[in-house]
Short mmCIF file of C-alpha atoms and ligand atoms in Angstrom, two decimals:
data_model
loop_
_atom_site.label_atom_id
_atom_site.label_comp_id
_atom_site.label_asym_id
_atom_site.label_seq_id
_atom_site.Cartn_x
_atom_site.Cartn_y
_atom_site.Cartn_z
CA UNK A 1374 20.12 -12.66 39.06
CA UNK A 1375 18.98 -16.28 37.60
CA UNK A 1376 19.98 -16.93 34.11
CA UNK A 1377 16.95 -17.57 32.19
CA UNK A 1378 16.95 -19.92 28.97
CA UNK A 1379 13.91 -21.73 27.43
CA UNK A 1380 14.59 -24.47 29.99
CA UNK A 1381 13.24 -22.22 32.50
CA UNK A 1382 9.70 -22.94 34.00
CA UNK A 1383 7.07 -21.07 32.34
CA UNK A 1384 5.57 -19.58 35.35
CA UNK A 1385 9.08 -18.42 36.03
CA UNK A 1386 9.46 -16.96 32.95
CA UNK A 1387 5.91 -15.28 33.08
CA UNK A 1388 6.22 -13.92 36.60
CA UNK A 1389 9.40 -11.98 35.53
CA UNK A 1390 7.69 -10.78 32.34
CA UNK A 1391 4.88 -9.20 34.16
CA UNK A 1392 7.43 -7.66 36.58
CA UNK A 1393 9.37 -5.95 33.98
CA UNK A 1394 8.44 -6.06 30.62
CA UNK A 1395 5.80 -3.72 28.91
CA UNK A 1396 4.30 -5.08 26.06
CA UNK A 1397 2.99 -3.37 22.84
CA UNK A 1398 -1.11 -3.06 22.37
CA UNK A 1399 -1.56 -4.34 25.58
CA UNK A 1400 -3.13 -4.06 29.01
CA UNK A 1401 -0.16 -4.97 31.06
CA UNK A 1402 -2.15 -5.38 34.25
CA UNK A 1403 -4.70 -7.71 32.69
CA UNK A 1404 -1.68 -9.56 30.92
CA UNK A 1405 0.39 -9.66 34.23
CA UNK A 1406 -2.75 -11.70 35.83
CA UNK A 1407 -2.90 -14.39 33.38
CA UNK A 1408 0.62 -14.70 32.28
CA UNK A 1409 2.14 -14.44 28.34
CA UNK A 1410 2.36 -17.13 26.10
CA UNK A 1411 6.33 -17.66 25.70
CA UNK A 1412 7.31 -18.63 22.26
CA UNK A 1413 10.63 -20.34 22.29
CA UNK A 1414 11.37 -21.54 18.74
CA UNK A 1415 9.80 -21.73 15.25
CA UNK A 1416 10.18 -23.83 11.86
CA UNK A 1417 8.47 -23.44 8.56
CA UNK A 1418 4.76 -22.24 9.86
CA UNK A 1419 5.14 -24.12 13.40
CA UNK A 1420 5.71 -22.11 16.54
CA UNK A 1421 6.69 -24.21 19.76
CA UNK A 1422 5.73 -22.54 23.31
CA UNK A 1423 7.41 -23.27 26.69
CA UNK A 1424 4.88 -25.61 27.56
CA UNK A 1425 6.14 -27.79 24.20
CA UNK A 1426 3.03 -27.02 22.05
CA UNK A 1427 3.12 -27.15 18.54
CA UNK A 1428 0.92 -24.25 17.20
CA UNK A 1429 0.28 -23.45 13.46
CA UNK A 1430 1.08 -19.47 12.87
CA UNK A 1431 -1.51 -18.38 10.57
CA UNK A 1432 -0.34 -14.60 10.96
CA UNK A 1433 3.43 -15.14 10.09
CA UNK A 1434 4.27 -13.44 13.40
CA UNK A 1435 2.78 -9.96 12.75
CA UNK A 1436 2.40 -10.42 9.06
CA UNK A 1437 6.20 -10.53 8.26
CA UNK A 1438 7.66 -13.86 8.18
CA UNK A 1439 6.81 -14.36 4.50
CA UNK A 1440 9.52 -16.90 3.89
CA UNK A 1441 8.59 -18.76 7.13
CA UNK A 1442 10.91 -19.62 10.43
CA UNK A 1443 13.96 -21.07 10.69
CA UNK A 1444 15.96 -20.32 7.55
CA UNK A 1445 19.86 -20.66 7.98
CA UNK A 1446 20.50 -18.91 4.94
CA UNK A 1447 19.20 -15.72 6.76
CA UNK A 1448 21.32 -16.62 9.64
CA UNK A 1449 24.44 -17.24 7.68
CA UNK A 1450 24.03 -14.06 5.88
CA UNK A 1451 23.54 -12.19 9.03
CA UNK A 1452 26.64 -13.95 10.94
CA UNK A 1453 28.81 -13.13 7.72
CA UNK A 1454 27.91 -9.32 7.56
CA UNK A 1455 28.53 -9.19 11.06
CA UNK A 1456 31.97 -10.47 10.75
CA UNK A 1457 32.90 -8.30 7.64
CA UNK A 1458 31.26 -4.97 8.58
CA UNK A 1459 28.69 -5.18 11.49
CA UNK A 1460 27.92 -1.32 11.32
CA UNK A 1461 28.46 1.49 9.29
CA UNK A 1462 25.99 4.60 8.51
CA UNK A 1463 25.42 6.04 5.23
CA UNK A 1464 25.30 9.91 6.33
CA UNK A 1465 28.15 12.10 5.37
CA UNK A 1466 28.73 10.81 1.75
CA UNK A 1467 29.57 7.04 2.56
CA UNK A 1468 27.79 3.87 1.60
CA UNK A 1469 28.46 0.28 2.23
CA UNK A 1470 27.76 -2.80 -0.36
CA UNK A 1471 24.50 -4.18 1.45
CA UNK A 1472 22.79 -1.09 1.18
CA UNK A 1473 23.80 -0.72 -2.29
CA UNK A 1474 22.94 -4.10 -3.46
CA UNK A 1475 19.61 -3.93 -1.49
CA UNK A 1476 18.77 -0.42 -3.09
CA UNK A 1477 19.47 -1.82 -6.45
CA UNK A 1478 17.66 -5.07 -6.03
CA UNK A 1479 14.38 -3.04 -4.86
CA UNK A 1480 14.57 -0.91 -7.84
CA UNK A 1481 14.55 -3.95 -9.88
CA UNK A 1482 11.70 -5.57 -8.54
CA UNK A 1483 9.48 -2.42 -7.65
CA UNK A 1484 7.02 -1.73 -10.75
CA UNK A 1485 7.12 1.42 -12.47
CA UNK A 1486 10.05 4.17 -11.75
CA UNK A 1487 10.28 3.70 -8.08
CA UNK A 1488 14.01 3.33 -8.82
CA UNK A 1489 15.13 4.80 -5.29
CA UNK A 1490 15.18 3.79 -1.68
CA UNK A 1491 15.38 5.81 1.49
CA UNK A 1492 16.06 3.16 4.42
CA UNK A 1493 14.53 3.36 7.59
CA UNK A 1494 14.23 0.78 10.74
CA UNK A 1495 10.60 -0.15 10.53
CA UNK A 1496 7.38 0.66 8.70
CA UNK A 1497 6.35 3.20 11.04
CA UNK A 1498 9.90 5.04 10.52
CA UNK A 1499 9.65 5.07 6.80
CA UNK A 1500 6.06 6.42 7.12
CA UNK A 1501 7.54 9.24 9.10
CA UNK A 1502 9.84 9.72 6.48
CA UNK A 1503 6.96 9.98 3.89
CA UNK A 1504 5.45 12.42 5.59
CA UNK A 1505 8.79 14.57 5.52
CA UNK A 1506 9.48 13.85 2.04
CA UNK A 1507 5.95 15.00 0.77
CA UNK A 1508 6.04 18.14 2.51
CA UNK A 1509 10.00 18.99 1.44
CA UNK A 1510 8.91 17.97 -2.01
CA UNK A 1511 6.37 20.39 -2.52
CA UNK A 1512 8.53 23.17 -0.68
CA UNK A 1513 11.47 22.56 -3.09
CA UNK A 1514 9.00 22.55 -5.76
CA UNK A 1515 7.61 26.33 -4.98
CA UNK A 1516 4.48 25.18 -3.56
CA UNK A 1517 4.92 25.12 0.19
CA UNK A 1518 1.39 25.47 0.97
CA UNK A 1519 0.89 21.67 -0.29
CA UNK A 1520 1.26 20.66 3.05
CA UNK A 1521 -1.96 18.24 4.23
CA UNK A 1522 -1.91 14.61 3.64
CA UNK A 1523 -5.10 12.65 3.56
CA UNK A 1524 -5.37 9.27 4.77
CA UNK A 1525 -8.32 7.12 5.75
CA UNK A 1526 -10.18 6.09 9.02
CA UNK A 1527 -9.42 2.77 10.42
CA UNK A 1528 -5.96 2.62 8.27
CA UNK A 1529 -2.71 1.63 9.91
CA UNK A 1530 0.42 3.30 9.03
CA UNK A 1531 2.39 2.45 12.34
CA UNK A 1532 3.09 3.81 16.08
CA UNK A 1533 5.49 6.56 15.87
CA UNK A 1534 3.79 9.85 16.10
CA UNK A 1535 3.97 10.59 12.48
CA UNK A 1536 2.72 7.10 11.29
CA UNK A 1537 0.00 7.30 14.01
CA UNK A 1538 -1.35 10.83 12.71
CA UNK A 1539 -1.43 9.31 9.19
CA UNK A 1540 -3.24 6.00 10.16
CA UNK A 1541 -6.78 6.42 11.59
CA UNK A 1542 -7.13 4.26 14.65
CA UNK A 1543 -8.70 6.45 17.03
CA UNK A 1544 -7.91 4.44 20.10
CA UNK A 1545 -4.56 5.47 19.05
CA UNK A 1546 -5.49 9.06 18.37
CA UNK A 1547 -6.99 9.15 21.91
CA UNK A 1548 -3.57 8.74 23.52
CA UNK A 1549 -1.17 11.75 22.97
CA UNK A 1550 -2.65 13.34 19.96
CA UNK A 1551 -2.30 13.65 16.38
CA UNK A 1552 0.00 16.06 14.42
CA UNK A 1553 -1.71 18.75 12.48
CA UNK A 1554 -2.34 18.85 8.87
CA UNK A 1555 -3.47 15.26 8.08
CA UNK A 1556 -7.07 14.59 7.30
CA UNK A 1557 -8.95 11.12 7.19
CA UNK A 1558 -11.76 9.68 4.97
CA UNK A 1559 -13.61 6.58 5.34
CA UNK A 1560 -12.63 3.43 4.50
CA UNK A 1561 -13.98 1.20 1.82
CA UNK A 1562 -15.51 -1.53 4.10
CA UNK A 1563 -18.83 -2.48 2.37
CA UNK A 1564 -19.66 -5.39 4.74
CA UNK A 1565 -19.76 -3.13 7.93
CA UNK A 1566 -20.37 0.29 6.14
CA UNK A 1567 -21.97 -0.28 2.87
CA UNK A 1568 -25.71 -0.07 3.70
CA UNK A 1569 -28.44 -0.78 0.61
CA UNK A 1570 -25.48 0.03 -1.80
CA UNK A 1571 -23.95 -2.52 -3.89
CA UNK A 1572 -20.61 -3.03 -3.17
CA UNK A 1573 -19.53 -1.37 -6.63
CA UNK A 1574 -21.63 1.57 -5.89
CA UNK A 1575 -20.37 1.80 -2.58
CA UNK A 1576 -16.60 1.49 -3.88
CA UNK A 1577 -17.08 4.49 -6.05
CA UNK A 1578 -18.71 6.49 -3.16
CA UNK A 1579 -15.85 5.77 -0.75
CA UNK A 1580 -13.14 6.73 -3.55
CA UNK A 1581 -15.01 10.11 -3.92
CA UNK A 1582 -14.80 10.99 -0.93
CA UNK A 1583 -10.94 11.72 -1.52
CA UNK A 1584 -12.32 14.34 -4.15
CA UNK A 1585 -14.96 15.89 -1.90
CA UNK A 1586 -12.13 16.01 0.59
CA UNK A 1587 -9.51 17.63 -1.71
CA UNK A 1588 -12.17 20.32 -2.52
CA UNK A 1589 -13.02 20.93 0.82
CA UNK A 1590 -9.30 21.59 1.62
CA UNK A 1591 -8.42 22.99 -1.33
CA UNK A 1592 -6.65 21.30 -4.20
CA UNK A 1593 -3.41 23.36 -3.97
CA UNK A 1594 -3.12 22.59 -0.30
CA UNK A 1595 -3.07 18.92 -0.67
CA UNK A 1596 0.34 17.06 -0.97
CA UNK A 1597 -0.42 13.35 -0.76
CA UNK A 1598 -2.98 10.59 -0.03
CA UNK A 1599 -1.70 7.59 1.82
CA UNK A 1600 -3.46 4.02 1.98
CA UNK A 1601 -2.96 0.49 2.15
CA UNK A 1602 -3.53 -1.47 -0.90
CA UNK A 1603 -5.67 -3.94 1.23
CA UNK A 1604 -6.00 -2.60 4.86
CA UNK A 1605 -4.19 -5.07 7.56
CA UNK A 1606 -4.52 -4.30 10.89
CA UNK A 1607 -7.89 -2.63 10.13
CA UNK A 1608 -9.10 -5.90 9.72
CA UNK A 1609 -8.07 -7.11 6.26
CA UNK A 1610 -10.47 -4.97 4.23
CA UNK A 1611 -10.55 -5.74 0.52
CA UNK A 1612 -11.88 -2.69 -1.29
CA UNK A 1613 -14.54 -3.21 -3.85
CA UNK A 1614 -13.35 -3.39 -7.50
CA UNK A 1615 -14.78 -0.03 -8.35
CA UNK A 1616 -12.47 1.58 -5.80
CA UNK A 1617 -8.86 1.83 -6.62
CA UNK A 1618 -9.28 2.95 -10.48
CA UNK A 1619 -11.35 5.93 -9.26
CA UNK A 1620 -8.86 6.61 -6.65
CA UNK A 1621 -6.25 6.66 -8.76
CA UNK A 1622 -8.12 8.97 -11.42
CA UNK A 1623 -8.60 11.55 -8.51
CA UNK A 1624 -4.96 11.43 -7.42
CA UNK A 1625 -3.86 12.30 -11.14
CA UNK A 1626 -6.57 14.64 -11.56
CA UNK A 1627 -5.55 16.95 -8.82
CA UNK A 1628 -1.97 15.99 -9.08
CA UNK A 1629 -1.36 14.95 -5.58
CA UNK A 1630 1.26 12.11 -4.75
CA UNK A 1631 -0.16 8.69 -3.89
CA UNK A 1632 1.71 6.91 -1.30
CA UNK A 1633 0.72 3.11 -0.98
CA UNK A 1634 1.72 1.42 1.78
CA UNK A 1635 2.62 -1.81 1.02
CA UNK A 1636 4.18 -2.97 4.49
CA UNK A 1637 1.57 -5.78 4.81
CA UNK A 1638 0.91 -6.17 1.34
CA UNK A 1639 4.19 -6.13 -0.39
CA UNK A 1640 6.82 -8.82 -0.84
CA UNK A 1641 4.38 -11.41 -2.37
CA UNK A 1642 1.44 -11.16 0.13
CA UNK A 1643 -0.76 -10.65 -2.58
CA UNK A 1644 0.71 -12.81 -5.25
CA UNK A 1645 2.79 -10.47 -6.85
CA UNK A 1646 5.78 -8.76 -5.49
CA UNK A 1647 3.61 -5.63 -4.64
CA UNK A 1648 -0.19 -5.16 -4.20
CA UNK A 1649 0.15 -2.09 -6.58
CA UNK A 1650 0.88 -4.67 -9.33
CA UNK A 1651 -2.41 -6.68 -8.15
CA UNK A 1652 -4.77 -3.65 -7.83
CA UNK A 1653 -3.35 -1.56 -11.07
CA UNK A 1654 -1.87 1.07 -8.70
CA UNK A 1655 0.40 3.53 -9.44
CA UNK A 1656 2.12 5.15 -6.46
CA UNK A 1657 4.97 7.49 -6.03
CA UNK A 1658 5.91 6.41 -3.12
CA UNK A 1659 5.78 2.74 -1.64
CA UNK A 1660 6.32 2.16 2.02
CA UNK A 1661 7.90 -1.10 2.78
CA UNK A 1662 8.98 -3.42 5.74
CA UNK A 1663 8.03 -6.56 7.32
CA UNK A 1664 8.13 -9.14 4.78
CA UNK A 1665 11.23 -7.28 3.13
CA UNK A 1666 13.34 -9.16 5.66
CA UNK A 1667 10.55 -11.82 6.35
CA UNK A 1668 10.92 -10.31 9.81
CA UNK A 1669 14.55 -11.63 10.56
CA UNK A 1670 15.93 -8.16 10.92
CA UNK A 1671 14.11 -4.86 11.56
CA UNK A 1672 14.45 -2.94 8.54
CA UNK A 1673 11.91 -0.74 6.41
CA UNK A 1674 11.99 1.94 3.54
CA UNK A 1675 10.54 4.13 0.91
CA UNK A 1676 10.47 3.16 -2.42
CA UNK A 1677 10.56 6.52 -4.44
CA UNK A 1678 9.82 7.33 -8.21
CA UNK A 1679 12.34 9.20 -10.39
CA UNK A 1680 10.58 12.41 -10.00
CA UNK A 1681 10.27 12.81 -6.55
CA UNK A 1682 13.94 11.48 -5.65
CA UNK A 1683 14.88 13.97 -8.10
CA UNK A 1684 13.39 17.06 -6.35
CA UNK A 1685 14.27 15.48 -2.78
CA UNK A 1686 17.63 14.94 -4.44
CA UNK A 1687 18.05 19.13 -5.10
CA UNK A 1688 17.86 20.21 -1.47
CA UNK A 1689 19.53 18.55 1.69
CA UNK A 1690 16.97 16.14 3.17
CA UNK A 1691 17.51 16.79 6.66
CA UNK A 1692 16.58 13.40 7.86
CA UNK A 1693 17.91 10.09 8.43
CA UNK A 1694 18.39 7.48 11.41
CA UNK A 1695 21.53 5.75 12.71
CA UNK A 1696 20.00 2.85 11.41
CA UNK A 1697 19.05 3.78 7.65
CA UNK A 1698 20.59 0.83 5.76
CA UNK A 1699 21.75 -1.21 8.77
CA UNK A 1700 24.26 -3.50 6.97
CA UNK A 1701 23.22 -6.85 8.83
CA UNK A 1702 19.46 -5.90 8.18
CA UNK A 1703 20.10 -5.13 4.40
CA UNK A 1704 22.20 -8.38 3.99
CA UNK A 1705 19.49 -10.57 5.53
CA UNK A 1706 16.80 -8.50 3.30
CA UNK A 1707 19.02 -9.08 0.20
CA UNK A 1708 19.28 -13.07 1.19
CA UNK A 1709 15.26 -13.12 1.70
CA UNK A 1710 14.88 -11.84 -1.32
CA UNK A 1711 17.19 -14.04 -3.14
CA UNK A 1712 15.03 -16.94 -1.53
CA UNK A 1713 11.63 -15.65 -2.32
CA UNK A 1714 12.85 -15.38 -5.83
CA UNK A 1715 15.16 -18.51 -6.53
CA UNK A 1716 12.33 -20.83 -4.95
CA UNK A 1717 9.68 -19.22 -6.92
CA UNK A 1718 7.59 -18.59 -3.50
CA UNK A 1719 5.60 -15.80 -5.19
CA UNK A 1720 4.83 -17.44 -8.08
CA UNK A 1721 3.62 -20.57 -5.82
CA UNK A 1722 1.12 -18.09 -4.07
CA UNK A 1723 -0.18 -16.72 -7.20
CA UNK A 1724 -0.62 -20.05 -9.15
CA UNK A 1725 -0.79 -22.60 -6.48
CA UNK A 1726 -1.30 -22.37 -2.82
CA UNK A 1727 -2.81 -18.86 -3.25
CA UNK A 1728 -6.12 -19.99 -5.11
CA UNK A 1729 -6.08 -23.16 -3.12
CA UNK A 1730 -6.44 -21.16 0.05
CA UNK A 1731 -8.99 -19.02 -1.51
CA UNK A 1732 -11.12 -21.87 -2.43
CA UNK A 1733 -11.03 -23.77 1.25
CA UNK A 1734 -11.08 -19.90 3.01
CA UNK A 1735 -14.19 -18.77 1.08
CA UNK A 1736 -16.11 -21.95 1.98
CA UNK A 1737 -15.97 -21.01 5.34
CA UNK A 1738 -18.66 -18.49 4.44
CA UNK A 1739 -21.22 -21.42 4.79
CA UNK A 1740 -20.40 -21.67 8.48
CA UNK A 1741 -23.57 -20.07 10.49
CA UNK A 1742 -21.36 -17.43 12.05
CA UNK A 1743 -19.37 -16.01 9.23
CA UNK A 1744 -20.96 -13.32 7.13
CA UNK A 1745 -18.05 -12.65 4.47
CA UNK A 1746 -14.93 -14.48 3.73
CA UNK A 1747 -12.48 -12.21 1.84
CA UNK A 1748 -8.79 -13.11 0.69
CA UNK A 1749 -6.26 -11.49 -1.48
CA UNK A 1750 -3.30 -13.88 -2.18
CA UNK A 1751 -2.68 -14.95 1.41
CA UNK A 1752 -4.25 -12.30 3.62
CA UNK A 1753 -7.99 -13.02 4.54
CA UNK A 1754 -10.23 -12.29 6.92
CA UNK A 1755 -13.78 -13.45 8.11
CA UNK A 1756 -16.55 -11.16 9.47
CA UNK A 1757 -18.45 -12.93 12.39
CA UNK A 1758 -22.07 -11.77 12.49
CA UNK A 1759 -25.21 -13.07 14.34
CA UNK A 1760 -27.40 -12.23 11.48
CA UNK A 1761 -25.81 -13.13 7.86
CA UNK A 1762 -28.22 -11.50 5.73
CA UNK A 1763 -28.68 -8.20 7.55
CA UNK A 1764 -24.67 -8.03 7.88
CA UNK A 1765 -25.49 -7.21 11.31
CA UNK A 1766 -22.95 -6.48 14.04
CA UNK A 1767 -23.25 -8.18 17.50
CA UNK A 1768 -24.83 -6.46 20.39
CA UNK A 1769 -21.95 -7.09 22.82
CA UNK A 1770 -19.00 -4.32 22.56
CA UNK A 1771 -16.97 -5.10 19.30
CA UNK A 1772 -14.39 -7.43 19.89
CA UNK A 1773 -15.95 -9.66 22.67
CA UNK A 1774 -16.81 -12.19 19.82
CA UNK A 1775 -13.55 -11.83 18.08
CA UNK A 1776 -11.79 -12.29 21.18
CA UNK A 1777 -13.63 -15.63 22.12
CA UNK A 1778 -12.81 -16.92 18.61
CA UNK A 1779 -9.08 -16.21 18.84
CA UNK A 1780 -9.26 -18.08 22.13
CA UNK A 1781 -10.69 -21.15 20.74
CA UNK A 1782 -8.14 -21.01 18.15
CA UNK A 1783 -5.28 -20.66 20.27
CA UNK A 1784 -6.67 -23.71 22.14
CA UNK A 1785 -6.77 -25.44 18.93
CA UNK A 1786 -3.34 -24.80 18.57
CA UNK A 1787 -3.82 -22.14 15.76
CA UNK A 1788 -2.62 -18.51 15.46
CA UNK A 1789 -5.77 -16.28 14.03
CA UNK A 1790 -5.79 -12.93 15.30
CA UNK A 1791 -9.16 -10.84 15.70
CA UNK A 1792 -9.66 -7.25 14.73
CA UNK A 1793 -13.05 -6.40 16.32
CA UNK A 1794 -15.36 -9.45 15.36
CA UNK A 1795 -13.33 -10.01 12.19
CA UNK A 1796 -10.77 -13.25 12.31
CA UNK A 1797 -7.69 -12.70 10.31
CA UNK A 1798 -5.02 -14.99 8.22
CA UNK A 1799 -1.83 -14.08 7.01
CA UNK A 1800 0.32 -17.32 6.81
CA UNK A 1801 3.86 -17.54 6.06
CA UNK A 1802 3.85 -17.60 2.14
CA UNK A 1803 5.53 -20.97 2.23
CA UNK A 1804 2.61 -22.81 3.78
CA UNK A 1805 2.00 -26.13 1.87
CA UNK A 1806 -1.76 -27.39 0.84
CA UNK A 1807 -1.43 -30.12 3.81
CA UNK A 1808 -0.70 -26.94 6.36
CA UNK A 1809 -3.38 -25.12 4.70
CA UNK A 1810 -5.83 -28.38 5.33
CA UNK A 1811 -4.93 -27.95 8.72
CA UNK A 1812 -5.13 -24.16 9.15
CA UNK A 1813 -8.59 -24.76 7.77
CA UNK A 1814 -9.86 -27.56 9.92
CA UNK A 1815 -8.95 -25.89 12.99
CA UNK A 1816 -10.34 -22.29 11.88
CA UNK A 1817 -14.00 -24.46 11.48
CA UNK A 1818 -13.35 -26.02 14.55
CA UNK A 1819 -12.97 -23.04 16.49
CA UNK A 1820 -15.98 -21.51 14.68
CA UNK A 1821 -17.92 -24.33 15.72
CA UNK A 1822 -16.92 -23.78 19.65
CA UNK A 1823 -17.34 -20.06 19.34
CA UNK A 1824 -20.75 -20.64 18.07
CA UNK A 1825 -21.21 -23.01 21.17
CA UNK A 1826 -19.78 -20.66 23.65
CA UNK A 1827 -22.06 -17.30 22.23
CA UNK A 1828 -24.99 -19.50 22.50
CA UNK A 1829 -24.45 -20.53 25.91
CA UNK A 1830 -23.49 -17.08 26.93
CA UNK A 1831 -26.52 -15.59 25.11
CA UNK A 1832 -24.29 -13.54 22.98
CA UNK A 1833 -25.94 -14.27 19.55
CA UNK A 1834 -27.91 -10.86 19.80
CA UNK A 1835 -27.74 -8.25 16.95
CA UNK A 1836 -26.54 -5.04 17.95
C1 PLP B 866 3.04 -3.00 10.60
C2 PLP B 866 2.67 -1.91 9.52
C3 PLP B 866 3.24 -0.52 9.56
C4 PLP B 866 4.31 -0.22 10.88
O1 PLP B 866 5.52 -1.18 10.85
P1 PLP B 866 6.36 -1.05 12.20
O2 PLP B 866 7.41 -1.89 11.68
O3 PLP B 866 5.59 -1.90 13.03
O4 PLP B 866 6.81 0.26 12.32
C5 PLP B 866 2.84 0.39 8.71
N1 PLP B 866 2.26 0.25 7.72
C6 PLP B 866 1.28 -0.71 7.69
C7 PLP B 866 0.40 -1.00 6.66
C8 PLP B 866 1.69 -2.05 8.64
O5 PLP B 866 1.09 -3.05 8.73
#
C-alpha cells in the first residue's frame, strides 16, 4: 500500500478517496466523478488545498472553528493531556480533572442556573441525551405521560436517530424513519413563508403555533420544546423580534421544558457566550458542541438547570457514552474557552468586528440577486431571488441557484455554503476587518458572476 501524505498528487488522493471513503450528506457517485477537494492545512481563517490554493473559510469549517485554525495552545493542551491521562471514563463513580474543570467552567459561563453538564461526543449525541433526559425527568416527577417533544420543521439537531427525529429535515426523515412522540411546528422564516403579514405579526403567529400544538396534543402530554435560537443548517433563519418572547411565555404557561440547541449559536457566535443571552431566552437545557472546542476535538454536551439536574440525579439515569467527558477533548475545550475569554474574542465580535461585518453584509442587499441579508453576530445569510419585491423563489428546483453561487464562491477562493437558495456565512470569530473586506469583496464578485450565469442559462425566472 502506498503511503499517502499531503505531497501525494491530488488526483491520486481523489481516486483513493472515491474508492474507499463514504462522505456524509453527499451523493458519493457524483462526488467520485468530480473528485473531492482535499484540504491540507489551515491557519487563522485560511485553508490551503492540495493544489496550493489559499481559501478564505467563511464557514469556520462546519460552523465550529470559532478560535480560528492553527492554535498551538490547543495542540499543546491535547499533547499534555495525552501524556498525563489519555483516557479514563466517568462511569462507575469515577471522575478526572479535565471533566471536573470543564464542567465548572461551563457552569460559570452559562446564564441562569444552568449549572450542570452531561458530556457527549457531539451535538447529535447530546440531543439524544436530551430526549432521554426529558422523558426520564417527567417519569421521575410522576408525570410519565409527558413524553411528546415538539421541534420545528427545517430545524437541525443532528444526525443520529433521536437528533434527526427532533430536527425537521424532511429529506432526513425520509431515510430510515423517525421516532414516535415527536411533533413539529413551522419555522419563523418570514422571508419565505411570511406572505402578506408584517415580520412582527408573522413572528407572533409562528410562536402561537406552539400553543396550538400543545393544546392539540394535550398540555399534560408535552414534555419539551426544542429549537435553535437562530436556525443554522436550515439557512441561518433569524426569527422576527416578536417570536422568542411569545415562545418563552407559552413554554412557561404550560410548564414544559425549553431546550435551546446552542450547538452553533453558543461560544460567541452571536456576540455573547450564548444566543439565549442575545435573545433573552431562559432554557432549562442547552445543547452545546462545535464551538465548545472550536472543532479541535469532538465534544458536546447538555447544560442542565438546577431543578432538572436534581430530578435526574434522584434516579439512576441509564445513559452515557464511552467518551462522555473524554479527558483530551475536555482539556482542549477548556483551553479553547481560556483563549476565547483571555483574548476577548467575544467582546470583539460584539463591539467591533461583528457590527463591522453586519454593516458590510447587510449592504449586499443592494445586489440585484439578494432579497434579504440577515445577520446576528457572525452568522448570516443572503436569500437569493429573481424578484425582490415579490420575495419570489426561483422556478428552478430549490438549490440550483445556490449551488451555482457556491461554485462561484469557491472559484474565487471563498467558502460560503448554500442551503437551498440561501447563501450562508459563519466565519471564525477571530476574522479581522481586513479579512471581512476580502470576504465581502469575493462574495459580491461571486454574486455578480452568478447573476451572469443565471441570465445565460435563463434561470432568472420566478417559480
Ligand atoms: C451541527 C449541529 C448539531 C449536531 O452536532 P454534531 O456534532 O454534528 O453531531 C446539532 N444541533 C445543531 C444546531 C447543529 O448545528
